Every structure is written in structure tokens, then in C-alpha cells.
């Protein structure tokens, strides 16, 4: 069995798109009918996220940690207890392509690290998009870690102790533990996961915080290129 874990905190407005994409990925012919279980960790949810998950047939586990590391770990533990051989991780505001699970589980390594693309830049300036695309290099052998596009074998996950109870950076910590254990990791540019540039962060210093910091950096760099008032005069 393959499991997909999704942490969620009040994601009723977004998670349906994510679960729909996961349903398509679970039906990929390359998986040859292998069971795929989606486990959503409902972390302090007070909206209709659980109801949306039920409509898509996702299993839910409830907790009140307000911590993405704890949420991912709880979902992973539930999946492992049910016999999952591979754990794929994504986010509630992210959609994956149909070949996502197939490519992960056939990557030839104990873990898969993919990259993300932003599909809705909202009110962010164009300079941010340019800065992000320069940094998020879409090539094999990249060094990016995103919990929205990550996978690991059950054996490797158990070896390194799983996700740490961190409010942010739990994905990076897991991958570092895999590297320390000298377990093989596939750093592939494809398949891409499409994620949101929303400004309301669910995890402190997570992807939303990263984009906002990058925005400040890009705007400051642009301002330095402008002529000073004295030079303009």
C-alpha cells in the first residue's frame, strides 16, 4: 500500500482540489491497482475540512498540536500502522500531477525530493516570481526540500525516526536525517507539484513566510538599482 499524508489546519476552501488531484494520481496505470490511502491530519480544525475529506474518501486523524511536524508524523504513523510501504507527503493547498505517485515509487531510491511551482502569484510583484524561478532551479540534482513534494519508503522513515515535532522545517530535518544515515535520495525535477502563494501562513516560517522574505529581498534589490535622487537630478 502507498500512503499520502496531508497536514491540514482549516483548509476546507483548498483541500478539495488537492484531494481530487491525489485521487487521479492514485489511479495511474503504472501503479497497477495498488491501494493508495490518503491520510489527512486535522490539526485544530474548526471548519469543514473533515467533511470535504469525507467526500473524497480520505482517512482523517484529529489532533490539536498546531504543529506541522506533529501533524505529518501523526498521519505517517497511522499510515504505517495500516501497512504502508511508501509515504508521500504534500500540502492541502497543493495539487500534484497524475504521475506523481508512480514517479515517486519508481524513483530507484529510498526517498524522493521534488520541487514546486507557484501557480497563483496573487498580488506579489513580478520581481518575486523572477527571483523565485532563479532559485528554484528545475533540474535533476537540485537541493530543494519541500514537504509538498516529498516521499520516503516506510523502511527509511522508520530508520531515521520520522518527522520531528517542529513547527517548521520538519521536512528539511527528515531529509537531513536520511542523508546522515547515507540513504539514497532521488533529487528529481519532475514531477512538479503546483502550490499556492497565499500570504496567510499555516506554519510559521514555512513556504508562505519564505515567499514574503524573498519578496522583501527582491524589492530591496530592485530599489538599489534605481538611480538616487541626486544622480537623477
Short mmCIF file of C-alpha atoms in Angstrom, two decimals:
data_model
loop_
_atom_site.label_atom_id
_atom_site.label_comp_id
_atom_site.label_asym_id
_atom_site.label_seq_id
_atom_site.Cartn_x
_atom_site.Cartn_y
_atom_site.Cartn_z
CA UNK A 1 0.00 0.00 0.00
CA UNK A 2 1.05 3.57 -0.76
CA UNK A 3 0.05 6.35 1.61
CA UNK A 4 -0.22 10.08 1.06
CA UNK A 5 -0.10 12.30 4.13
CA UNK A 6 -1.53 15.81 4.23
CA UNK A 7 -1.40 18.15 7.24
CA UNK A 8 -4.38 20.49 7.43
CA UNK A 9 -5.45 23.40 9.60
CA UNK A 10 -8.78 24.89 8.45
CA UNK A 11 -8.30 24.01 4.78
CA UNK A 12 -11.91 23.49 3.69
CA UNK A 13 -11.61 26.03 0.89
CA UNK A 14 -8.49 24.50 -0.64
CA UNK A 15 -8.16 20.83 0.19
CA UNK A 16 -10.79 19.57 -2.25
CA UNK A 17 -8.57 20.45 -5.21
CA UNK A 18 -5.64 18.70 -3.58
CA UNK A 19 -7.64 15.55 -2.81
CA UNK A 20 -9.08 15.47 -6.32
CA UNK A 21 -5.58 15.54 -7.80
CA UNK A 22 -4.46 12.82 -5.40
CA UNK A 23 -7.39 10.66 -6.47
CA UNK A 24 -6.23 10.98 -10.09
CA UNK A 25 -2.64 10.14 -9.11
CA UNK A 26 -3.85 7.04 -7.26
CA UNK A 27 -5.48 5.80 -10.46
CA UNK A 28 -2.31 5.97 -12.58
CA UNK A 29 -1.95 2.74 -14.59
CA UNK A 30 1.71 2.46 -13.61
CA UNK A 31 0.64 1.64 -10.04
CA UNK A 32 -1.16 -1.47 -11.34
CA UNK A 33 -4.06 -1.12 -8.97
CA UNK A 34 -2.04 -0.90 -5.78
CA UNK A 35 -4.06 0.54 -2.93
CA UNK A 36 -3.46 4.21 -2.18
CA UNK A 37 -4.57 5.64 1.14
CA UNK A 38 -4.75 9.38 1.78
CA UNK A 39 -4.44 10.36 5.43
CA UNK A 40 -5.26 13.94 6.39
CA UNK A 41 -4.11 15.16 9.79
CA UNK A 42 -6.79 17.57 11.01
CA UNK A 43 -4.74 19.83 13.25
CA UNK A 44 -7.00 22.09 15.34
CA UNK A 45 -9.54 22.33 12.52
CA UNK A 46 -12.70 24.27 13.32
CA UNK A 47 -14.12 24.47 9.79
CA UNK A 48 -15.49 21.88 7.34
CA UNK A 49 -12.17 20.31 6.36
CA UNK A 50 -13.23 16.93 7.74
CA UNK A 51 -16.43 16.98 5.68
CA UNK A 52 -14.50 17.73 2.49
CA UNK A 53 -12.11 14.87 3.25
CA UNK A 54 -15.04 12.51 3.73
CA UNK A 55 -16.42 13.41 0.31
CA UNK A 56 -13.12 12.39 -1.28
CA UNK A 57 -12.71 9.22 0.73
CA UNK A 58 -9.69 10.40 2.68
CA UNK A 59 -8.97 8.99 6.12
CA UNK A 60 -8.61 11.62 8.84
CA UNK A 61 -6.82 11.73 12.16
CA UNK A 62 -7.59 14.57 14.56
CA UNK A 63 -5.11 16.34 16.80
CA UNK A 64 -4.71 19.69 18.49
CA UNK A 65 -0.98 20.33 18.20
CA UNK A 66 -0.92 23.36 15.88
CA UNK A 67 2.39 21.98 14.67
CA UNK A 68 3.00 20.76 11.13
CA UNK A 69 5.75 18.36 12.20
CA UNK A 70 3.46 16.65 14.69
CA UNK A 71 0.66 16.57 12.11
CA UNK A 72 2.78 14.94 9.41
CA UNK A 73 4.15 12.44 11.91
CA UNK A 74 0.68 11.53 13.18
CA UNK A 75 -0.58 10.92 9.66
CA UNK A 76 2.52 8.91 8.78
CA UNK A 77 2.21 6.76 11.92
CA UNK A 78 -1.40 6.00 11.05
CA UNK A 79 -0.41 5.00 7.52
CA UNK A 80 2.44 2.81 8.73
CA UNK A 81 0.15 1.04 11.19
CA UNK A 82 -2.09 0.14 8.24
CA UNK A 83 0.82 -1.34 6.30
CA UNK A 84 2.04 1.46 4.02
CA UNK A 85 5.29 0.69 2.19
CA UNK A 86 5.79 4.24 0.86
CA UNK A 87 4.78 7.59 2.35
CA UNK A 88 4.25 10.51 0.00
CA UNK A 89 3.83 13.95 1.53
CA UNK A 90 2.05 17.00 0.17
CA UNK A 91 0.07 20.02 1.41
CA UNK A 92 -3.59 20.97 1.44
CA UNK A 93 -3.05 23.94 -0.90
CA UNK A 94 -1.03 21.88 -3.40
CA UNK A 95 -2.06 19.84 -6.43
CA UNK A 96 0.05 17.05 -7.86
CA UNK A 97 0.14 15.66 -11.42
CA UNK A 98 -1.31 12.26 -12.35
CA UNK A 99 2.11 10.56 -12.49
CA UNK A 100 3.21 11.87 -9.06
CA UNK A 101 2.89 8.66 -7.04
CA UNK A 102 4.09 6.43 -9.85
CA UNK A 103 7.25 8.50 -10.38
CA UNK A 104 7.95 8.66 -6.64
CA UNK A 105 7.60 4.94 -6.03
CA UNK A 106 9.75 4.06 -9.06
CA UNK A 107 12.50 6.64 -8.41
CA UNK A 108 15.01 3.91 -7.52
CA UNK A 109 15.88 5.41 -4.13
CA UNK A 110 14.71 5.31 -0.53
CA UNK A 111 13.37 8.87 -0.73
CA UNK A 112 12.20 11.37 -3.32
CA UNK A 113 12.69 15.15 -3.14
CA UNK A 114 10.80 17.15 -5.74
CA UNK A 115 10.31 20.82 -6.43
CA UNK A 116 7.27 23.08 -6.55
CA UNK A 117 5.89 25.65 -8.91
CA UNK A 118 3.67 28.53 -7.87
CA UNK A 119 0.53 28.78 -9.97
CA UNK A 120 -1.18 31.79 -8.39
CA UNK A 121 1.15 34.68 -7.63
CA UNK A 122 -1.78 36.77 -6.37
CA UNK A 123 -0.62 40.33 -5.62
CA UNK A 124 3.08 39.56 -5.48
CA UNK A 125 5.27 41.71 -7.75
CA UNK A 126 6.77 40.21 -10.91
CA UNK A 127 10.27 40.59 -9.49
CA UNK A 128 9.41 37.96 -6.85
CA UNK A 129 8.44 35.43 -9.50
CA UNK A 130 11.70 36.05 -11.34
CA UNK A 131 13.72 35.71 -8.13
CA UNK A 132 11.92 32.52 -7.13
CA UNK A 133 12.38 30.89 -10.53
CA UNK A 134 16.10 31.66 -10.46
CA UNK A 135 16.41 29.92 -7.09
CA UNK A 136 14.02 27.02 -7.65
CA UNK A 137 16.11 25.51 -10.42
CA UNK A 138 14.08 22.86 -12.21
CA UNK A 139 16.75 20.25 -12.88
CA UNK A 140 17.65 16.84 -11.55
CA UNK A 141 20.18 17.03 -8.77
CA UNK A 142 18.63 20.12 -7.22
CA UNK A 143 18.97 20.61 -3.46
CA UNK A 144 15.46 21.79 -2.58
CA UNK A 145 13.27 20.19 0.09
CA UNK A 146 9.52 20.73 0.09
CA UNK A 147 7.05 18.90 2.29
CA UNK A 148 4.57 19.47 -0.54
CA UNK A 149 6.55 17.21 -2.88
CA UNK A 150 8.33 14.59 -0.82
CA UNK A 151 8.31 10.83 -0.48
CA UNK A 152 10.08 8.18 1.58
CA UNK A 153 9.99 4.43 1.94
CA UNK A 154 8.49 3.08 5.13
CA UNK A 155 11.76 1.35 5.99
CA UNK A 156 13.81 4.54 5.61
CA UNK A 157 11.25 6.58 7.52
CA UNK A 158 11.42 4.19 10.45
CA UNK A 159 15.22 4.08 10.31
CA UNK A 160 15.57 7.83 10.90
CA UNK A 161 12.70 8.18 13.35
CA UNK A 162 10.24 10.02 11.12
CA UNK A 163 9.19 13.65 11.16
CA UNK A 164 10.42 15.71 14.09
CA UNK A 165 7.83 17.69 16.12
CA UNK A 166 8.88 21.02 14.60
CA UNK A 167 6.59 23.95 13.82
CA UNK A 168 8.53 24.48 10.59
CA UNK A 169 11.40 22.74 8.80
CA UNK A 170 10.22 19.24 9.64
CA UNK A 171 10.68 18.25 6.00
CA UNK A 172 14.29 19.53 5.92
CA UNK A 173 15.05 17.77 9.21
CA UNK A 174 13.76 14.46 7.83
CA UNK A 175 15.86 14.72 4.68
CA UNK A 176 18.96 15.65 6.67
CA UNK A 177 18.42 12.58 8.82
CA UNK A 178 18.16 10.45 5.69
CA UNK A 179 21.40 11.96 4.40
CA UNK A 180 23.14 11.35 7.73
CA UNK A 181 22.03 7.72 7.52
CA UNK A 182 23.52 7.57 3.99
CA UNK A 183 20.23 6.50 2.49
CA UNK A 184 19.84 7.14 -1.26
CA UNK A 185 17.66 10.11 -2.24
CA UNK A 186 16.32 10.93 -5.71
CA UNK A 187 16.51 14.70 -6.31
CA UNK A 188 14.26 14.96 -9.36
CA UNK A 189 12.86 17.98 -11.17
CA UNK A 190 9.77 16.08 -12.26
CA UNK A 191 7.03 15.60 -11.37
CA UNK A 192 6.34 19.14 -10.21
CA UNK A 193 3.81 19.96 -7.52
CA UNK A 194 1.73 23.11 -8.00
CA UNK A 195 1.34 25.11 -4.83
CA UNK A 196 -0.16 28.37 -3.64
CA UNK A 197 1.46 31.73 -2.93
CA UNK A 198 -1.12 32.59 -0.32
CA UNK A 199 0.01 35.17 2.21
CA UNK A 200 -1.82 33.63 5.17
CA UNK A 201 0.69 31.15 6.55
CA UNK A 202 -0.37 27.90 8.23
CA UNK A 203 3.15 27.21 9.53
CA UNK A 204 5.44 29.95 10.86
CA UNK A 205 8.44 30.48 8.59
CA UNK A 206 7.02 27.95 6.14
CA UNK A 207 6.63 28.40 2.38
CA UNK A 208 4.42 31.48 2.74
CA UNK A 209 6.95 33.09 5.06
CA UNK A 210 9.74 32.17 2.67
CA UNK A 211 7.97 33.89 -0.21
CA UNK A 212 7.34 37.03 1.81
CA UNK A 213 11.00 37.19 2.86
CA UNK A 214 12.00 36.66 -0.77
CA UNK A 215 9.63 39.44 -1.78
CA UNK A 216 11.34 41.87 0.60
CA UNK A 217 14.72 40.80 -0.73
CA UNK A 218 13.63 41.25 -4.36
CA UNK A 219 12.11 44.68 -3.70
CA UNK A 220 15.20 45.83 -1.84
CA UNK A 221 17.43 44.63 -4.67
CA UNK A 222 15.25 46.49 -7.17
CA UNK A 223 15.39 49.67 -5.11
CA UNK A 224 19.19 49.53 -5.07
CA UNK A 225 19.21 49.52 -8.86
CA UNK A 226 17.18 52.71 -9.08
CA UNK A 227 19.15 55.98 -9.50
CA UNK A 228 19.48 58.05 -6.37
CA UNK A 229 17.64 61.41 -6.30
CA UNK A 230 20.98 63.20 -6.59
CA UNK A 231 22.01 61.17 -9.63
CA UNK A 232 18.63 61.63 -11.24
CA UNK A 233 18.92 65.38 -10.79
#
